[in-house]
Structures are given as C-alpha cells and as structure tokens.
Amino acid sequence: MNAATFLLAWSTGAFAFVDCEVRTVGGPTLARATVLVEGSRIRRVGPDATVPAGTQKISCDGRVLTPGLIEPDTDLGLVEIGLEPLSNDADVQVGDDPVRASLRARDAADPRSTLVGVARRQGVTSVVIVPRAGLVTGQAAWMDLVGVRSIHVDDAVSGPAGLVVNHTEDGAQFAGMSRLVAFAHLREFLDDAKTFVSNRSAYVRRSLYAMPWSRLDLEAAAEVVRRRQPLLVRVHRAADIVAVLDWARSSRLDLVLLGVSEGWMVADQIAEAGVPVVVNPFANLPFHFEARHARSDNATILDRAGVQVMLSSSASHRAGTLRFRAGTAVREGLDPDRALAAITRIPAQVFGRPDLGVIEAGATANLVLWTGDPFEPASHADVVMVRGEMQPVKSRQTALAEHHMRRLGLEDSR
C-alpha cells in the first residue's frame, strides 16, 4: 500500500505535514516546517509548530508543500467528450441569439466528471468553469475538485463567479461576423441592464421600452452593473483589449481579461487600468488573425508591467497541465514565486476566495505535497488535500492502466 492509499484510509481529522519545504505563497518559503490541519482549516504553520497528541503525521522528508493549484479558465465539469454534443454543455447552441447571460455553468457542472481525477492528480484543487459559446456566453462558476466519497461533493460547485463575454473572432460569429456589431450588442445590453436596475418596477409593469433580452439575462447583467461580480472578457487582439478597457472604464465595470494573446503590446495600459488577466503560456503562435503577435513571454512582460497575471490551460481535458504551463512561463522569464502565485493566490483573490491559494493559519486546507519541484515534469503530486480531506491521486486513466497491467501479469511500479 503506497502512502497516498494509506492516507486516504484516514479520510478526515487532524493532520500534521512535518518537515516540509512550505511554499506559503502569501509569505516566505519555510524550510523544515510543520503545517497543522484541523477539520477543513490550517491551524498553525511554522518550523516551531508543535504537533498535538493524536494528530496523524505525514512526513514530507523535506519535499515541497504548496497550496492547491487553481485553474481560472476551463470548461472542466461541462465537457466529457468534446465532439459529442450530449456530453458538451460548454459550447451549447441556442439558435442565433448572441446573448446567453442567463446560462449558469453551475447548473450543468459535474463534480463527478472523469476529468476531475485527471486534473486533481496533477495538483489542481479548484477551477473556474467558463461557458464558451455566444457573444455573452453565460455565468462562470467555481468548483472544488473534491472526491466522490467526500461529504462535500454535492456542494462542490458554487457561483456565479462572473459574467463571461467572448469578444473574439469566435464571439463575432454570433454578431454578424463584425466587431462593430459585437460591441454595439455589448453596449446596448449593459446599458439596458443599467436601466433595468434603476427601473425594475417599470420593467415588471411593462411600461419601459422593449428590450431584446430576457429578464433572466438582465438579472445576470445586473450583478455586473452593481459591481457585485466581475465581467470576464475573452479578448486577444491588442486593439480589442484597449477598446474593452476604455468601455469598462467609462461604464464603471470590474473587469477580468481572458486570453490576451497580444496583451504584452499594451501591458502598460492594462496595468494602469488595474485589470487582472488570465494567460495561457502555451499560446505562443498566431492561431488566429487576432493573435498574430502572440509570443511565449507574454505573461512575463505583463507581470513586469505590474499586471496581476493568472495562468491557465483554457481547456477541460488539459487542466492538469496547469503546472507545466507555469513552468513554461518560468522558462520564459517569469519569477518562479510569481508563477506559483499566478496559479494559487492571485486567482483566489480575484474570484473572491481569499481563504484559498495560500498556506497560513486560518486558510482552507487545500494542499499538495509534491515529490519534487511542482514545475518539473518528472515530479508528481503524492498527497492532495481539499477542504482538509485526503483525495484520491488516481484517475480513470490510471485505473485502466492498472487493470490492463494486471491482465498482462505485469507489476505496477508507479
């Protein structure tokens, strides 16, 4: 029985990670430190933390302990098989309507998806689920990657975490193939939402002018207008990024930019606006006309300009590659501590989860113990904890591999 299997038998209780290299993210890295966990919370952190009697000890032997990784832009939980429409709720087709603000990712997200185990065994413990289709694609959701045995599995998904706009070439397909038409739709929709907020009783009495949006669409946009939720805008071209920044500033919207392949070209303007971004470090080729100037050190340039940078795979089946993407950003000049913050503390703060993404007293115990440096492909997650509960570090793929190795009479050496 390996260490992970043994730990799963404990499930919950009081734990002590002993003799760890603790990358707190919120503070300095601690050598040979102890992290005490009681229930779902971290209680104490430090080299001098005493372990109470009855606490179950996990010996790190100097290995790296980090917060659980957070994937801030994925459709994991909405997609099982991308090319099978009945198992793909991320790219839902609703006629030609460009505005689908009322669609909520949390309504269809599946915390028991087979892809959850794939991502979790690579240290991902939380994700932001983003619907894809349309110009206004719907409302994002937050999901913790808890195991099926967890008492929390049915409340793993929460939100909304923001309203999503797809201001890209793909999004323009829903608006006459034109950025001009797309922006006109966006301005009209948000302006109507402001009118709806200030004249809701008149809307109910049907004494307002006719609006081409449903009540549920307007209710979703109202949360953005009231600045209770951010507007998540997927955008790549530098000119489009500037246009979105100007619009958000004049409309007094809280903005998060997704994609930003050409963000490095306007990094100073993004930093001046104080807008956080989500970047895919693998997006270093001109995959569309709007990303002609994509480059591999995009995240580094944005970070050095003072932008809050988050890193992402922007995918469901590749969410587990998040740490490799962070390693790629490090290779391209991003400071390793900043890269770790970009997949832990920063997305937690941006999406209103300040108790996650750090290792400190009082934080939620989402923790990963690594066999080596988490950015190294040869390393892997040995122990994964979500909300203070030990989680499986296996997936459907590993179960299939073990099954066929047994059939062939081969010993599993992993």
mmCIF file of C-alpha atoms in Angstrom:
data_model
loop_
_atom_site.group_PDB
_atom_site.id
_atom_site.type_symbol
_atom_site.label_atom_id
_atom_site.label_comp_id
_atom_site.label_asym_id
_atom_site.label_seq_id
_atom_site.Cartn_x
_atom_site.Cartn_y
_atom_site.Cartn_z
ATOM 1 C CA MET A 1 0.000 0.000 0.000
ATOM 2 C CA ASN A 2 1.528 3.312 -1.062
ATOM 3 C CA ALA A 3 1.494 6.460 1.068
ATOM 4 C CA ALA A 4 -1.416 8.045 -0.795
ATOM 5 C CA THR A 5 -3.598 4.946 -0.374
ATOM 6 C CA PHE A 6 -2.728 4.811 3.329
ATOM 7 C CA LEU A 7 -3.625 8.460 3.771
ATOM 8 C CA LEU A 8 -6.978 8.007 2.054
ATOM 9 C CA ALA A 9 -7.871 5.482 4.721
ATOM 10 C CA TRP A 10 -7.673 8.347 7.243
ATOM 11 C CA SER A 11 -10.079 10.490 5.180
ATOM 12 C CA THR A 12 -10.542 13.361 7.648
ATOM 13 C CA GLY A 13 -9.384 14.537 11.040
ATOM 14 C CA ALA A 14 -6.310 16.344 12.376
ATOM 15 C CA PHE A 15 -3.163 16.148 10.268
ATOM 16 C CA ALA A 16 0.387 17.424 10.545
ATOM 17 C CA PHE A 17 2.605 17.812 7.484
ATOM 18 C CA VAL A 18 6.025 17.542 9.114
ATOM 19 C CA ASP A 19 9.478 18.504 7.813
ATOM 20 C CA CYS A 20 8.236 20.268 4.673
ATOM 21 C CA GLU A 21 9.550 22.952 2.364
ATOM 22 C CA VAL A 22 6.427 25.087 2.679
ATOM 23 C CA ARG A 23 5.834 27.494 -0.190
ATOM 24 C CA THR A 24 3.324 29.677 1.596
ATOM 25 C CA VAL A 25 2.759 31.971 -1.445
ATOM 26 C CA GLY A 26 1.385 34.602 0.938
ATOM 27 C CA GLY A 27 4.787 34.902 2.641
ATOM 28 C CA PRO A 28 8.309 33.465 2.584
ATOM 29 C CA THR A 29 9.177 29.858 1.837
ATOM 30 C CA LEU A 30 9.735 27.931 5.062
ATOM 31 C CA ALA A 31 12.321 25.158 5.324
ATOM 32 C CA ARG A 32 11.749 22.100 7.544
ATOM 33 C CA ALA A 33 8.390 23.481 8.678
ATOM 34 C CA THR A 34 5.207 21.889 10.008
ATOM 35 C CA VAL A 35 1.652 22.598 8.831
ATOM 36 C CA LEU A 36 -1.165 21.602 11.198
ATOM 37 C CA VAL A 37 -4.622 20.935 9.777
ATOM 38 C CA GLU A 38 -7.778 20.566 11.853
ATOM 39 C CA GLY A 39 -11.054 19.966 10.072
ATOM 40 C CA SER A 40 -11.123 22.000 6.884
ATOM 41 C CA ARG A 41 -8.673 24.691 8.074
ATOM 42 C CA ILE A 42 -4.971 25.221 8.520
ATOM 43 C CA ARG A 43 -4.391 25.956 12.217
ATOM 44 C CA ARG A 44 -0.661 26.602 12.506
ATOM 45 C CA VAL A 45 2.335 26.961 10.211
ATOM 46 C CA GLY A 46 5.988 27.224 11.138
ATOM 47 C CA PRO A 47 9.244 25.479 11.996
ATOM 48 C CA ASP A 48 8.344 25.528 15.688
ATOM 49 C CA ALA A 49 4.723 24.335 15.407
ATOM 50 C CA THR A 50 4.114 21.619 17.954
ATOM 51 C CA VAL A 51 2.070 18.581 16.965
ATOM 52 C CA PRO A 52 -0.747 17.774 19.432
ATOM 53 C CA ALA A 53 -1.172 14.222 20.630
ATOM 54 C CA GLY A 54 -3.420 12.128 18.401
ATOM 55 C CA THR A 55 -2.605 14.104 15.252
ATOM 56 C CA GLN A 56 -1.883 11.971 12.203
ATOM 57 C CA LYS A 57 1.583 12.814 10.891
ATOM 58 C CA ILE A 58 2.582 12.996 7.247
ATOM 59 C CA SER A 59 6.354 13.063 6.850
ATOM 60 C CA CYS A 60 7.421 15.302 3.975
ATOM 61 C CA ASP A 61 11.145 14.487 4.260
ATOM 62 C CA GLY A 62 11.968 17.971 3.002
ATOM 63 C CA ARG A 63 9.649 17.769 -0.012
ATOM 64 C CA VAL A 64 7.659 20.721 -1.338
ATOM 65 C CA LEU A 65 4.210 21.551 0.069
ATOM 66 C CA THR A 66 2.148 24.114 -1.854
ATOM 67 C CA PRO A 67 -1.413 25.371 -1.830
ATOM 68 C CA GLY A 68 -3.727 23.508 -4.174
ATOM 69 C CA LEU A 69 -3.497 24.821 -7.724
ATOM 70 C CA ILE A 70 -6.369 26.889 -9.152
ATOM 71 C CA GLU A 71 -7.264 26.740 -12.848
ATOM 72 C CA PRO A 72 -9.016 30.087 -13.585
ATOM 73 C CA ASP A 73 -10.356 29.433 -17.110
ATOM 74 C CA THR A 74 -11.652 25.980 -18.009
ATOM 75 C CA ASP A 75 -14.784 24.122 -19.066
ATOM 76 C CA LEU A 76 -13.923 21.112 -16.911
ATOM 77 C CA GLY A 77 -17.180 19.798 -15.495
ATOM 78 C CA LEU A 78 -19.143 20.923 -18.545
ATOM 79 C CA VAL A 79 -17.382 18.725 -21.117
ATOM 80 C CA GLU A 80 -16.855 14.980 -21.068
ATOM 81 C CA ILE A 81 -16.413 14.313 -24.800
ATOM 82 C CA GLY A 82 -15.880 17.487 -26.781
ATOM 83 C CA LEU A 83 -17.268 16.220 -30.103
ATOM 84 C CA GLU A 84 -20.350 14.597 -28.541
ATOM 85 C CA PRO A 85 -22.976 17.367 -28.193
ATOM 86 C CA LEU A 86 -24.908 15.497 -25.493
ATOM 87 C CA SER A 87 -21.832 15.495 -23.240
ATOM 88 C CA ASN A 88 -20.699 19.029 -24.034
ATOM 89 C CA ASP A 89 -22.543 21.797 -22.199
ATOM 90 C CA ALA A 90 -19.786 24.379 -22.692
ATOM 91 C CA ASP A 91 -20.452 25.037 -26.380
ATOM 92 C CA VAL A 92 -24.240 24.966 -26.159
ATOM 93 C CA GLN A 93 -26.029 26.207 -29.273
ATOM 94 C CA VAL A 94 -29.087 28.401 -28.643
ATOM 95 C CA GLY A 95 -30.127 29.487 -32.105
ATOM 96 C CA ASP A 96 -28.531 32.716 -33.295
ATOM 97 C CA ASP A 97 -29.005 34.607 -30.027
ATOM 98 C CA PRO A 98 -25.651 36.262 -29.215
ATOM 99 C CA VAL A 99 -26.597 36.967 -25.577
ATOM 100 C CA ARG A 100 -26.860 33.944 -23.243
ATOM 101 C CA ALA A 101 -26.226 35.720 -19.934
ATOM 102 C CA SER A 102 -28.831 33.645 -18.088
ATOM 103 C CA LEU A 103 -26.955 30.375 -18.702
ATOM 104 C CA ARG A 104 -25.224 29.319 -15.470
ATOM 105 C CA ALA A 105 -22.267 26.944 -15.531
ATOM 106 C CA ARG A 106 -23.193 25.696 -12.059
ATOM 107 C CA ASP A 107 -26.483 24.277 -13.392
ATOM 108 C CA ALA A 108 -24.679 21.699 -15.559
ATOM 109 C CA ALA A 109 -21.254 21.310 -13.912
ATOM 110 C CA ASP A 110 -20.497 17.721 -12.911
ATOM 111 C CA PRO A 111 -18.146 17.343 -9.909
ATOM 112 C CA ARG A 112 -18.077 13.589 -10.639
ATOM 113 C CA SER A 113 -16.685 14.043 -14.148
ATOM 114 C CA THR A 114 -13.916 11.586 -15.038
ATOM 115 C CA LEU A 115 -11.779 14.627 -15.885
ATOM 116 C CA VAL A 116 -11.799 15.775 -12.252
ATOM 117 C CA GLY A 117 -9.462 12.978 -11.206
ATOM 118 C CA VAL A 118 -7.144 13.692 -14.133
ATOM 119 C CA ALA A 119 -6.715 17.320 -13.080
ATOM 120 C CA ARG A 120 -6.601 16.627 -9.340
ATOM 121 C CA ARG A 121 -3.762 14.101 -9.598
ATOM 122 C CA GLN A 122 -1.704 16.951 -11.071
ATOM 123 C CA GLY A 123 -2.367 19.152 -8.037
ATOM 124 C CA VAL A 124 -5.386 21.133 -9.284
ATOM 125 C CA THR A 125 -7.865 21.500 -6.418
ATOM 126 C CA SER A 126 -10.190 24.273 -7.685
ATOM 127 C CA VAL A 127 -11.312 25.593 -11.065
ATOM 128 C CA VAL A 128 -13.312 28.454 -12.526
ATOM 129 C CA ILE A 129 -15.731 26.963 -15.067
ATOM 130 C CA VAL A 130 -16.338 29.223 -18.064
ATOM 131 C CA PRO A 131 -19.070 28.626 -20.689
ATOM 132 C CA ARG A 132 -17.830 29.181 -24.246
ATOM 133 C CA ALA A 133 -20.496 29.750 -26.914
ATOM 134 C CA GLY A 134 -22.061 33.047 -27.898
ATOM 135 C CA LEU A 135 -21.058 36.683 -27.529
ATOM 136 C CA VAL A 136 -22.245 36.858 -23.916
ATOM 137 C CA THR A 137 -21.696 33.190 -23.075
ATOM 138 C CA GLY A 138 -23.160 32.922 -19.579
ATOM 139 C CA GLN A 139 -22.136 32.892 -15.933
ATOM 140 C CA ALA A 140 -18.941 31.259 -14.715
ATOM 141 C CA ALA A 141 -18.865 29.006 -11.641
ATOM 142 C CA TRP A 142 -16.330 27.947 -9.027
ATOM 143 C CA MET A 143 -15.745 24.230 -8.401
ATOM 144 C CA ASP A 144 -13.587 22.473 -5.804
ATOM 145 C CA LEU A 145 -12.272 19.129 -7.050
ATOM 146 C CA VAL A 146 -13.445 17.013 -4.144
ATOM 147 C CA GLY A 147 -13.600 13.222 -4.405
ATOM 148 C CA VAL A 148 -16.797 11.246 -4.792
ATOM 149 C CA ARG A 149 -16.508 9.944 -1.211
ATOM 150 C CA SER A 150 -16.326 13.443 0.205
ATOM 151 C CA ILE A 151 -19.228 14.741 2.260
ATOM 152 C CA HIS A 152 -18.850 17.974 0.283
ATOM 153 C CA VAL A 153 -19.183 16.589 -3.243
ATOM 154 C CA ASP A 154 -22.713 17.873 -3.776
ATOM 155 C CA ASP A 155 -21.806 21.423 -2.753
ATOM 156 C CA ALA A 156 -18.530 21.443 -4.693
ATOM 157 C CA VAL A 157 -19.912 23.905 -7.260
ATOM 158 C CA SER A 158 -20.776 27.484 -6.368
ATOM 159 C CA GLY A 159 -21.211 30.799 -8.108
ATOM 160 C CA PRO A 160 -21.812 32.690 -10.238
ATOM 161 C CA ALA A 161 -18.173 33.764 -10.397
ATOM 162 C CA GLY A 162 -18.665 36.370 -13.109
ATOM 163 C CA LEU A 163 -20.426 37.052 -16.393
ATOM 164 C CA VAL A 164 -18.490 35.928 -19.473
ATOM 165 C CA VAL A 165 -18.145 37.835 -22.748
ATOM 166 C CA ASN A 166 -16.447 36.315 -25.796
ATOM 167 C CA HIS A 167 -15.084 39.362 -27.667
ATOM 168 C CA THR A 168 -13.003 37.321 -30.104
ATOM 169 C CA GLU A 169 -13.301 36.206 -33.713
ATOM 170 C CA ASP A 170 -15.336 33.237 -32.456
ATOM 171 C CA GLY A 171 -17.646 35.532 -30.497
ATOM 172 C CA ALA A 172 -18.074 37.815 -33.502
ATOM 173 C CA GLN A 173 -19.629 34.890 -35.388
ATOM 174 C CA PHE A 174 -22.712 35.457 -33.234
ATOM 175 C CA ALA A 175 -22.826 39.153 -34.126
ATOM 176 C CA GLY A 176 -22.735 39.374 -37.896
ATOM 177 C CA MET A 177 -19.022 38.472 -38.096
ATOM 178 C CA SER A 178 -18.197 42.034 -37.096
ATOM 179 C CA ARG A 179 -16.522 43.589 -34.071
ATOM 180 C CA LEU A 180 -18.579 46.707 -34.734
ATOM 181 C CA VAL A 181 -21.823 44.765 -34.353
ATOM 182 C CA ALA A 182 -20.459 42.800 -31.390
ATOM 183 C CA PHE A 183 -19.538 45.959 -29.475
ATOM 184 C CA ALA A 184 -22.895 47.537 -30.274
ATOM 185 C CA HIS A 185 -24.618 44.465 -28.802
ATOM 186 C CA LEU A 186 -22.456 44.636 -25.674
ATOM 187 C CA ARG A 187 -23.044 48.363 -25.103
ATOM 188 C CA GLU A 188 -26.775 48.027 -25.655
ATOM 189 C CA PHE A 189 -27.045 45.005 -23.379
ATOM 190 C CA LEU A 190 -25.162 46.575 -20.462
ATOM 191 C CA ASP A 191 -26.941 49.917 -20.931
ATOM 192 C CA ASP A 192 -30.292 48.117 -20.833
ATOM 193 C CA ALA A 193 -29.151 46.273 -17.702
ATOM 194 C CA LYS A 194 -28.455 49.633 -16.026
ATOM 195 C CA THR A 195 -31.912 50.820 -16.994
ATOM 196 C CA PHE A 196 -33.376 47.571 -15.677
ATOM 197 C CA VAL A 197 -31.602 48.020 -12.326
ATOM 198 C CA SER A 198 -32.851 51.575 -11.824
ATOM 199 C CA ASN A 199 -36.382 50.954 -13.190
ATOM 200 C CA ARG A 200 -37.172 47.384 -12.251
ATOM 201 C CA SER A 201 -40.743 48.114 -11.187
ATOM 202 C CA ALA A 202 -41.425 49.832 -14.508
ATOM 203 C CA TYR A 203 -39.948 46.809 -16.311
ATOM 204 C CA VAL A 204 -42.288 44.482 -14.372
ATOM 205 C CA ARG A 205 -45.258 46.708 -15.292
ATOM 206 C CA ARG A 206 -44.074 46.595 -18.913
ATOM 207 C CA SER A 207 -44.003 50.370 -19.055
ATOM 208 C CA LEU A 208 -40.360 50.511 -20.201
ATOM 209 C CA TYR A 209 -39.259 50.461 -23.809
ATOM 210 C CA ALA A 210 -38.997 46.985 -25.338
ATOM 211 C CA MET A 211 -35.712 45.190 -24.689
ATOM 212 C CA PRO A 212 -34.462 42.320 -26.876
ATOM 213 C CA TRP A 213 -33.138 40.415 -23.835
ATOM 214 C CA SER A 214 -34.895 38.079 -21.438
ATOM 215 C CA ARG A 215 -35.499 39.023 -17.808
ATOM 216 C CA LEU A 216 -33.020 36.368 -16.684
ATOM 217 C CA ASP A 217 -30.363 37.811 -18.997
ATOM 218 C CA LEU A 218 -30.923 41.248 -17.472
ATOM 219 C CA GLU A 219 -30.862 39.850 -13.931
ATOM 220 C CA ALA A 220 -27.455 38.293 -14.645
ATOM 221 C CA ALA A 221 -26.092 41.525 -16.100
ATOM 222 C CA ALA A 222 -27.493 43.492 -13.173
ATOM 223 C CA GLU A 223 -24.947 41.818 -10.875
ATOM 224 C CA VAL A 224 -22.159 43.148 -13.082
ATOM 225 C CA VAL A 225 -23.685 46.624 -13.276
ATOM 226 C CA ARG A 226 -23.964 46.693 -9.477
ATOM 227 C CA ARG A 227 -20.288 45.585 -9.343
ATOM 228 C CA ARG A 228 -21.135 42.519 -7.327
ATOM 229 C CA GLN A 229 -19.494 40.308 -9.962
ATOM 230 C CA PRO A 230 -16.724 40.867 -12.492
ATOM 231 C CA LEU A 231 -17.176 40.876 -16.236
ATOM 232 C CA LEU A 232 -14.868 38.220 -17.710
ATOM 233 C CA VAL A 233 -13.983 39.225 -21.258
ATOM 234 C CA ARG A 234 -12.138 36.862 -23.573
ATOM 235 C CA VAL A 235 -10.120 39.026 -25.947
ATOM 236 C CA HIS A 236 -6.843 38.611 -27.829
ATOM 237 C CA ARG A 237 -6.041 41.463 -30.233
ATOM 238 C CA ALA A 238 -4.212 44.444 -28.742
ATOM 239 C CA ALA A 239 -6.632 46.931 -30.319
ATOM 240 C CA ASP A 240 -9.597 44.996 -28.908
ATOM 241 C CA ILE A 241 -8.010 44.899 -25.448
ATOM 242 C CA VAL A 242 -7.689 48.689 -25.439
ATOM 243 C CA ALA A 243 -11.269 49.097 -26.657
ATOM 244 C CA VAL A 244 -12.565 46.803 -23.887
ATOM 245 C CA LEU A 245 -10.529 48.678 -21.256
ATOM 246 C CA ASP A 246 -11.960 52.026 -22.418
ATOM 247 C CA TRP A 247 -15.503 50.648 -22.398
ATOM 248 C CA ALA A 248 -15.142 49.118 -18.937
ATOM 249 C CA ARG A 249 -13.673 52.341 -17.545
ATOM 250 C CA SER A 250 -16.455 54.535 -18.945
ATOM 251 C CA SER A 251 -19.103 52.019 -17.835
ATOM 252 C CA ARG A 252 -17.583 51.524 -14.361
ATOM 253 C CA LEU A 253 -17.290 47.749 -14.657
ATOM 254 C CA ASP A 254 -14.998 45.382 -12.748
ATOM 255 C CA LEU A 255 -13.103 43.570 -15.448
ATOM 256 C CA VAL A 256 -11.019 40.402 -15.838
ATOM 257 C CA LEU A 257 -9.429 39.701 -19.228
ATOM 258 C CA LEU A 258 -9.093 36.127 -20.529
ATOM 259 C CA GLY A 259 -6.683 35.062 -23.253
ATOM 260 C CA VAL A 260 -4.962 38.408 -24.039
ATOM 261 C CA SER A 261 -2.535 36.808 -26.530
ATOM 262 C CA GLU A 262 -1.356 40.269 -27.597
ATOM 263 C CA GLY A 263 -1.529 41.690 -24.074
ATOM 264 C CA TRP A 264 2.234 42.286 -23.965
ATOM 265 C CA MET A 265 1.782 45.015 -26.593
ATOM 266 C CA VAL A 266 -0.484 47.054 -24.291
ATOM 267 C CA ALA A 267 0.797 45.850 -20.920
ATOM 268 C CA ASP A 268 1.183 49.367 -19.508
ATOM 269 C CA GLN A 269 -2.421 50.237 -20.311
ATOM 270 C CA ILE A 270 -3.701 47.042 -18.690
ATOM 271 C CA ALA A 271 -1.595 47.768 -15.609
ATOM 272 C CA GLU A 272 -2.813 51.372 -15.427
ATOM 273 C CA ALA A 273 -6.412 50.151 -15.555
ATOM 274 C CA GLY A 274 -5.699 47.728 -12.694
ATOM 275 C CA VAL A 275 -7.291 44.841 -14.587
ATOM 276 C CA PRO A 276 -6.166 41.246 -13.880
ATOM 277 C CA VAL A 277 -5.570 38.882 -16.795
ATOM 278 C CA VAL A 278 -5.619 35.142 -17.460
ATOM 279 C CA VAL A 279 -2.889 33.992 -19.863
ATOM 280 C CA ASN A 280 -2.178 30.642 -21.488
ATOM 281 C CA PRO A 281 1.650 30.372 -21.667
ATOM 282 C CA PHE A 282 1.367 27.781 -24.458
ATOM 283 C CA ALA A 283 -0.436 30.300 -26.721
ATOM 284 C CA ASN A 284 2.703 31.494 -28.488
ATOM 285 C CA LEU A 285 1.695 31.110 -32.140
ATOM 286 C CA PRO A 286 -0.655 33.135 -34.409
ATOM 287 C CA PHE A 287 -3.565 30.676 -34.071
ATOM 288 C CA HIS A 288 -5.972 33.362 -35.398
ATOM 289 C CA PHE A 289 -5.594 36.691 -37.148
ATOM 290 C CA GLU A 290 -6.359 38.334 -33.808
ATOM 291 C CA ALA A 291 -3.284 36.658 -32.277
ATOM 292 C CA ARG A 292 -0.738 37.489 -34.969
ATOM 293 C CA HIS A 293 1.665 38.899 -32.374
ATOM 294 C CA ALA A 294 1.345 36.150 -29.766
ATOM 295 C CA ARG A 295 4.633 35.372 -28.025
ATOM 296 C CA SER A 296 5.858 32.959 -25.378
ATOM 297 C CA ASP A 297 6.948 35.596 -22.821
ATOM 298 C CA ASN A 298 3.574 37.346 -22.772
ATOM 299 C CA ALA A 299 2.992 36.538 -19.083
ATOM 300 C CA THR A 300 6.468 37.771 -18.134
ATOM 301 C CA ILE A 301 6.043 41.130 -19.849
ATOM 302 C CA LEU A 302 2.605 41.632 -18.326
ATOM 303 C CA ASP A 303 3.860 40.747 -14.848
ATOM 304 C CA ARG A 304 6.831 43.111 -15.085
ATOM 305 C CA ALA A 305 4.480 45.910 -16.133
ATOM 306 C CA GLY A 306 2.580 45.445 -12.870
ATOM 307 C CA VAL A 307 -0.402 43.445 -14.159
ATOM 308 C CA GLN A 308 -1.983 40.787 -11.925
ATOM 309 C CA VAL A 309 -1.304 37.682 -14.015
ATOM 310 C CA MET A 310 -3.058 34.332 -13.720
ATOM 311 C CA LEU A 311 -2.055 31.304 -15.790
ATOM 312 C CA SER A 312 -4.399 28.805 -17.406
ATOM 313 C CA SER A 313 -4.734 25.907 -19.817
ATOM 314 C CA SER A 314 -8.055 27.320 -21.097
ATOM 315 C CA ALA A 315 -9.254 23.734 -21.540
ATOM 316 C CA SER A 316 -11.066 20.855 -19.853
ATOM 317 C CA HIS A 317 -9.023 17.810 -20.811
ATOM 318 C CA ARG A 318 -5.732 19.674 -20.294
ATOM 319 C CA ALA A 319 -6.476 21.345 -16.954
ATOM 320 C CA GLY A 320 -3.929 19.029 -15.359
ATOM 321 C CA THR A 321 -1.182 20.637 -17.444
ATOM 322 C CA LEU A 322 -1.527 23.856 -15.454
ATOM 323 C CA ARG A 323 1.744 23.363 -13.576
ATOM 324 C CA PHE A 324 3.614 22.656 -16.816
ATOM 325 C CA ARG A 325 2.295 25.900 -18.271
ATOM 326 C CA ALA A 326 3.534 27.719 -15.187
ATOM 327 C CA GLY A 327 6.913 26.039 -15.696
ATOM 328 C CA THR A 328 6.921 27.233 -19.301
ATOM 329 C CA ALA A 329 6.272 30.787 -18.095
ATOM 330 C CA VAL A 330 9.223 30.441 -15.708
ATOM 331 C CA ARG A 331 11.396 29.287 -18.596
ATOM 332 C CA GLU A 332 10.353 32.457 -20.421
ATOM 333 C CA GLY A 333 11.462 34.698 -17.560
ATOM 334 C CA LEU A 334 8.583 34.765 -15.075
ATOM 335 C CA ASP A 335 9.820 34.637 -11.474
ATOM 336 C CA PRO A 336 9.048 31.166 -10.012
ATOM 337 C CA ASP A 337 7.332 32.632 -6.947
ATOM 338 C CA ARG A 338 5.184 34.823 -9.203
ATOM 339 C CA ALA A 339 4.358 31.800 -11.368
ATOM 340 C CA LEU A 340 3.169 29.850 -8.318
ATOM 341 C CA ALA A 341 1.104 32.839 -7.155
ATOM 342 C CA ALA A 342 -0.427 33.015 -10.656
ATOM 343 C CA ILE A 343 -1.983 29.565 -10.179
ATOM 344 C CA THR A 344 -2.814 29.859 -6.470
ATOM 345 C CA ARG A 345 -3.125 33.112 -4.546
ATOM 346 C CA ILE A 346 -3.938 35.549 -7.365
ATOM 347 C CA PRO A 347 -6.910 33.644 -8.868
ATOM 348 C CA ALA A 348 -8.202 33.021 -5.341
ATOM 349 C CA GLN A 349 -8.147 36.743 -4.606
ATOM 350 C CA VAL A 350 -9.555 37.813 -7.981
ATOM 351 C CA PHE A 351 -12.506 35.423 -7.688
ATOM 352 C CA GLY A 352 -13.309 36.269 -4.086
ATOM 353 C CA ARG A 353 -11.743 33.248 -2.354
ATOM 354 C CA PRO A 354 -9.092 34.830 -0.097
ATOM 355 C CA ASP A 355 -9.053 31.745 2.143
ATOM 356 C CA LEU A 356 -7.524 29.708 -0.699
ATOM 357 C CA GLY A 357 -4.242 29.829 -2.574
ATOM 358 C CA VAL A 358 -2.031 30.377 0.500
ATOM 359 C CA ILE A 359 -0.632 28.336 3.366
ATOM 360 C CA GLU A 360 -1.295 30.307 6.514
ATOM 361 C CA ALA A 361 -3.259 29.945 9.731
ATOM 362 C CA GLY A 362 -6.999 30.191 9.060
ATOM 363 C CA ALA A 363 -6.800 29.355 5.348
ATOM 364 C CA THR A 364 -8.809 26.477 3.898
ATOM 365 C CA ALA A 365 -6.659 23.339 3.805
ATOM 366 C CA ASN A 366 -6.281 22.814 0.064
ATOM 367 C CA LEU A 367 -2.747 21.402 -0.014
ATOM 368 C CA VAL A 368 -0.496 19.414 -2.331
ATOM 369 C CA LEU A 369 2.661 17.532 -1.345
ATOM 370 C CA TRP A 370 4.981 17.066 -4.325
ATOM 371 C CA THR A 371 7.734 14.539 -4.942
ATOM 372 C CA GLY A 372 9.928 17.376 -6.263
ATOM 373 C CA ASP A 373 9.625 20.848 -7.766
ATOM 374 C CA PRO A 374 5.980 21.146 -8.928
ATOM 375 C CA PHE A 375 7.063 22.800 -12.196
ATOM 376 C CA GLU A 376 9.244 19.819 -13.152
ATOM 377 C CA PRO A 377 7.504 17.224 -15.378
ATOM 378 C CA ALA A 378 9.260 14.389 -13.530
ATOM 379 C CA SER A 379 7.595 15.412 -10.252
ATOM 380 C CA HIS A 380 4.084 14.438 -9.283
ATOM 381 C CA ALA A 381 1.561 15.059 -6.538
ATOM 382 C CA ASP A 382 1.996 12.473 -3.787
ATOM 383 C CA VAL A 383 -0.703 13.804 -1.443
ATOM 384 C CA VAL A 384 -3.666 16.016 -2.381
ATOM 385 C CA MET A 385 -5.931 17.540 0.258
ATOM 386 C CA VAL A 386 -9.125 19.500 -0.438
ATOM 387 C CA ARG A 387 -11.014 21.172 2.407
ATOM 388 C CA GLY A 388 -8.947 19.203 4.886
ATOM 389 C CA GLU A 389 -9.833 15.833 3.318
ATOM 390 C CA MET A 390 -7.394 13.475 1.655
ATOM 391 C CA GLN A 391 -8.251 12.968 -2.012
ATOM 392 C CA PRO A 392 -7.530 10.167 -4.498
ATOM 393 C CA VAL A 393 -4.446 10.733 -6.646
ATOM 394 C CA LYS A 394 -5.697 8.325 -9.276
ATOM 395 C CA SER A 395 -7.927 8.812 -12.287
ATOM 396 C CA ARG A 396 -9.903 6.726 -14.741
ATOM 397 C CA GLN A 397 -6.790 6.507 -16.917
ATOM 398 C CA THR A 398 -4.608 5.155 -14.124
ATOM 399 C CA ALA A 399 -7.338 2.673 -13.163
ATOM 400 C CA LEU A 400 -7.492 1.426 -16.770
ATOM 401 C CA ALA A 401 -3.708 1.156 -16.934
ATOM 402 C CA GLU A 402 -3.611 -0.871 -13.708
ATOM 403 C CA HIS A 403 -6.421 -3.101 -14.943
ATOM 404 C CA HIS A 404 -4.622 -3.990 -18.167
ATOM 405 C CA MET A 405 -1.268 -4.417 -16.408
ATOM 406 C CA ARG A 406 -2.911 -6.952 -14.084
ATOM 407 C CA ARG A 407 -4.392 -8.759 -17.072
ATOM 408 C CA LEU A 408 -0.937 -8.949 -18.619
ATOM 409 C CA GLY A 409 0.556 -10.119 -15.347
ATOM 410 C CA LEU A 410 2.746 -7.028 -15.056
ATOM 411 C CA GLU A 411 3.522 -5.326 -11.761
ATOM 412 C CA ASP A 412 2.538 -1.680 -11.420
ATOM 413 C CA SER A 413 5.710 0.090 -10.344
ATOM 414 C CA ARG A 414 4.192 3.555 -10.103
#
